[in-house]
Coordinates of C-alpha atoms and ligand atoms in Angstrom, one line a residue:
X248 CA 95.0 -7.8 90.7
X249 CA 93.2 -10.8 89.2
X250 CA 91.2 -10.1 86.2
X251 CA 88.2 -12.0 84.8
X252 CA 88.7 -10.4 81.4
X253 CA 85.3 -8.8 81.6
X254 CA 84.9 -5.5 79.8
X255 CA 81.8 -3.5 80.7
X256 CA 80.7 -0.8 78.3
X257 CA 78.3 1.6 80.1
X258 CA 75.1 1.5 78.1
X259 CA 74.8 5.4 78.0
X260 CA 78.0 5.5 75.9
X261 CA 76.0 4.1 73.0
X262 CA 73.7 7.1 72.9
X263 CA 73.8 9.2 69.7
X264 CA 74.2 12.3 71.9
X265 CA 76.3 11.4 74.9
X266 CA 75.9 14.8 76.6
X267 CA 72.9 15.0 79.0
X268 CA 70.9 18.2 79.0
X269 CA 72.6 21.2 80.6
X270 CA 76.1 19.6 80.7
X271 CA 79.4 20.9 79.3
X272 CA 82.0 18.3 78.3
X273 CA 85.5 18.9 79.8
X274 CA 88.8 17.1 79.5
X275 CA 89.2 15.4 82.9
X276 CA 87.7 15.1 86.3
X277 CA 87.6 18.3 88.4
X278 CA 88.1 17.8 92.1
X279 CA 85.2 18.0 94.6
X280 CA 84.9 16.8 98.1
X281 CA 83.4 18.2 101.3
X282 CA 86.4 17.6 103.5
X283 CA 90.0 16.6 103.3
X284 CA 91.6 13.5 101.7
X285 CA 91.5 10.7 104.3
X286 CA 94.7 8.9 105.2
X287 CA 95.0 5.4 103.9
X288 CA 96.6 2.7 106.1
X289 CA 96.7 -0.7 104.2
X290 CA 97.0 -2.7 107.4
X291 CA 94.0 -1.0 109.1
X292 CA 91.7 -0.5 106.1
X293 CA 88.5 -2.6 106.1
X294 CA 85.6 -2.8 103.6
X295 CA 82.5 -3.4 105.8
X296 CA 79.3 -5.2 105.0
X297 CA 76.5 -4.2 107.4
X298 CA 72.8 -3.7 107.9
X299 CA 70.5 -6.4 106.4
X300 CA 73.2 -9.0 105.6
X301 CA 73.3 -12.5 106.8
X302 CA 76.2 -11.6 109.2
X303 CA 78.1 -8.4 109.2
X304 CA 81.7 -8.9 108.0
X305 CA 84.8 -7.0 106.7
X306 CA 87.3 -7.5 103.9
X307 CA 90.9 -6.5 104.5
X308 CA 92.7 -4.5 101.8
X309 CA 94.5 -7.7 100.6
X310 CA 91.2 -9.6 100.4
X311 CA 89.5 -6.8 98.5
X312 CA 92.4 -6.4 96.1
X313 CA 92.2 -10.2 95.3
X314 CA 88.5 -10.0 94.2
X315 CA 87.8 -10.5 90.5
X316 CA 88.2 -7.2 88.6
X317 CA 86.3 -5.9 85.6
X318 CA 87.1 -3.0 83.2
X319 CA 84.6 -0.3 82.7
X320 CA 84.3 2.3 79.9
X321 CA 81.9 5.1 80.9
X322 CA 80.9 8.7 80.7
X323 CA 80.7 10.8 83.9
X324 CA 78.3 13.6 84.7
X325 CA 78.6 16.0 87.6
X326 CA 75.6 17.9 88.9
X327 CA 77.6 21.1 88.8
X328 CA 77.5 21.0 85.0
X329 CA 80.6 19.2 83.7
X330 CA 80.8 15.9 82.0
X331 CA 83.9 13.8 81.1
X332 CA 83.4 11.3 78.3
X333 CA 85.4 8.2 77.7
X334 CA 86.7 7.3 81.1
X335 CA 88.3 4.0 81.9
X336 CA 88.0 2.3 85.3
X337 CA 89.0 -1.1 86.7
X338 CA 87.6 -2.6 89.9
X339 CA 85.1 -4.9 91.5
X340 CA 81.6 -5.1 90.1
X341 CA 78.7 -4.1 92.5
X342 CA 77.2 -7.5 91.6
X343 CA 80.3 -9.4 92.9
X344 CA 80.1 -7.6 96.3
X345 CA 76.3 -8.1 96.4
X346 CA 76.8 -11.9 96.0
X347 CA 79.2 -11.9 98.9
X348 CA 77.0 -9.7 101.1
X349 CA 74.1 -12.3 101.1
X350 CA 71.7 -9.4 101.7
X351 CA 68.3 -10.3 103.2
X352 CA 65.4 -10.4 100.8
X353 CA 63.8 -7.3 102.5
X354 CA 66.8 -5.2 101.6
X355 CA 65.8 -2.6 99.0
X356 CA 68.4 0.1 99.4
X357 CA 72.1 0.4 100.1
X358 CA 74.0 3.2 101.8
X359 CA 77.6 3.6 100.7
X360 CA 80.0 4.7 103.4
X361 CA 83.3 6.4 102.9
X362 CA 86.3 6.9 105.2
X363 CA 85.9 10.7 105.2
X364 CA 82.4 10.3 106.6
X365 CA 80.7 10.8 103.3
X366 CA 77.6 8.7 102.5
X367 CA 75.3 8.2 99.5
X368 CA 72.2 6.2 99.1
X369 CA 71.1 4.0 96.1
X370 CA 68.1 1.9 95.4
X371 CA 69.2 -1.7 94.7
X372 CA 68.2 -1.7 91.0
X373 CA 70.4 1.4 90.5
X374 CA 73.2 -0.1 92.5
X375 CA 73.1 -3.4 90.6
X376 CA 73.3 -2.0 87.1
X377 CA 76.0 -3.8 85.1
X378 CA 78.2 -0.6 84.9
X379 CA 78.5 0.0 88.7
X380 CA 82.0 -0.7 89.8
X381 CA 84.1 -0.2 93.0
X382 CA 87.1 1.1 91.1
X383 CA 90.8 0.8 92.1
X384 CA 92.2 2.1 88.8
X385 CA 91.4 5.1 86.7
X386 CA 92.7 5.4 83.1
X387 CA 95.1 2.6 83.7
X388 CA 96.7 3.8 87.0
X389 CA 95.8 3.4 90.6
X390 CA 93.3 6.1 91.5
X391 CA 95.0 9.2 92.9
X392 CA 94.4 9.8 96.6
X393 CA 92.3 12.9 96.0
X394 CA 90.0 11.0 93.5
X395 CA 89.3 8.2 96.0
X396 CA 92.2 5.8 96.5
X397 CA 92.1 3.0 97.3
X398 CA 88.5 2.3 96.3
X399 CA 85.9 4.6 94.7
X400 CA 82.4 3.7 93.6
X401 CA 81.6 4.6 90.0
X402 CA 77.9 4.9 89.1
X403 CA 77.9 6.2 85.5
X404 CA 74.1 6.3 85.2
X405 CA 73.6 8.9 88.0
X406 CA 75.2 12.2 88.8
X407 CA 78.8 11.9 90.1
X408 CA 78.0 12.7 93.7
X409 CA 76.7 9.1 93.9
X410 CA 80.2 7.9 93.0
X411 CA 81.6 7.8 96.5
X412 CA 85.3 8.3 96.8
X413 CA 87.3 6.3 99.6
X414 CA 84.4 3.9 99.7
X415 CA 84.8 1.5 102.6
X416 CA 81.4 0.0 103.3
X417 CA 77.9 -1.0 102.2
X418 CA 75.0 -0.9 104.5
X419 CA 71.9 -2.7 103.3
X420 CA 68.6 -1.2 104.3
X421 CA 64.9 -2.0 104.1
X422 CA 63.8 1.7 104.0
X423 CA 65.6 4.4 102.0
X424 CA 67.7 6.9 104.0
X425 CA 69.4 10.0 102.6
X426 CA 73.1 10.3 102.3
X427 CA 75.3 13.4 102.7
X428 CA 74.2 15.5 99.6
X429 CA 70.8 13.9 99.4
X430 CA 70.0 15.3 102.8
X431 CA 71.3 18.7 101.8
X432 CA 69.0 19.4 98.8
X433 CA 70.4 17.2 96.1
X434 CA 67.9 14.9 94.3
X435 CA 67.4 11.5 96.0
X436 CA 68.2 9.7 92.7
X437 CA 70.0 12.0 90.4
X438 CA 69.4 10.7 86.8
X439 CA 71.4 13.2 84.5
X440 CA 69.2 12.4 81.5
X441 CA 66.1 13.6 83.4
X442 CA 68.1 16.5 85.0
X443 CA 67.3 15.2 88.5
X444 CA 69.7 17.7 90.1
X445 CA 68.1 19.2 93.2
X446 CA 65.1 18.4 95.3
X447 CA 64.6 22.0 96.5
Ligands
MTE871 N1 83.9 10.3 100.0 C1 83.5 11.3 99.2 N2 83.0 10.9 97.9 C2 82.6 11.9 97.1 C3 82.5 13.2 97.5 C4 82.9 13.5 98.8 O1 82.9 14.7 99.3 N3 83.4 12.5 99.6 N4 82.0 14.2 96.7 C5 81.2 13.7 95.6 C6 80.9 14.7 94.6 S1 79.8 15.9 95.0 C7 81.5 14.7 93.4 S2 81.1 15.8 92.2 C8 82.5 13.7 93.0 C9 83.8 14.3 92.6 O2 84.8 13.4 92.3 P1 86.2 13.8 91.8 O3 86.8 14.7 92.9 O4 87.0 12.6 91.6 O5 86.0 14.6 90.5 O6 82.8 12.8 94.1 C10 81.7 12.5 94.9 N5 82.2 11.5 95.9
MO872 MO1 79.4 17.1 93.0

């Protein structure tokens, strides 16, 4: 993996109290997904750019793996009440992929798609925060299959359901649309510092 030497420190790690309201700090990520772990086939895998982009296109696994990588230091907060502090990730910045996408000016939202059928929606200002990374490594190792190998989105500033595992596409949208959990009662945005847990 090429490396542009960039180290990103998630701004929330600079807070005096790094534990958001109602959260309990645990040692490592628990495991949560709505369905099984999708099979990965390096030759067939594609990362897809769709919706309001100049022209829809895909990256192969080889092409994705050759993109410039950054390191991310961040805390993770799950809506079910656990937090993991001091996690290390390595991957492609959302801003790098945004530049490649050439999204149309009317695009205001992005839907992240995953190979297990999972989706999650983000407003572009949240998606383009400096600490949003499509990670390939967690704590120095390739991400384990059940935690999202080969590529998992990490959005430290929002509850962890926004951090789509097995991410394989970005769809740019003019109007917001709800993803898997957002359409099942989770909050549309999910800021842990405001306890935006559920919408019902
Ligand atoms: N593709 C996919 N990504 C997903 C999910 C899922 O079901 N499918 N679950 C989300 C939820 S609700 C949580 S809490 C985290 C859990 O990540 P972990 O299993 O690595 O701890 O993944 C998020 N990303
Ligand atoms: Mo979750």
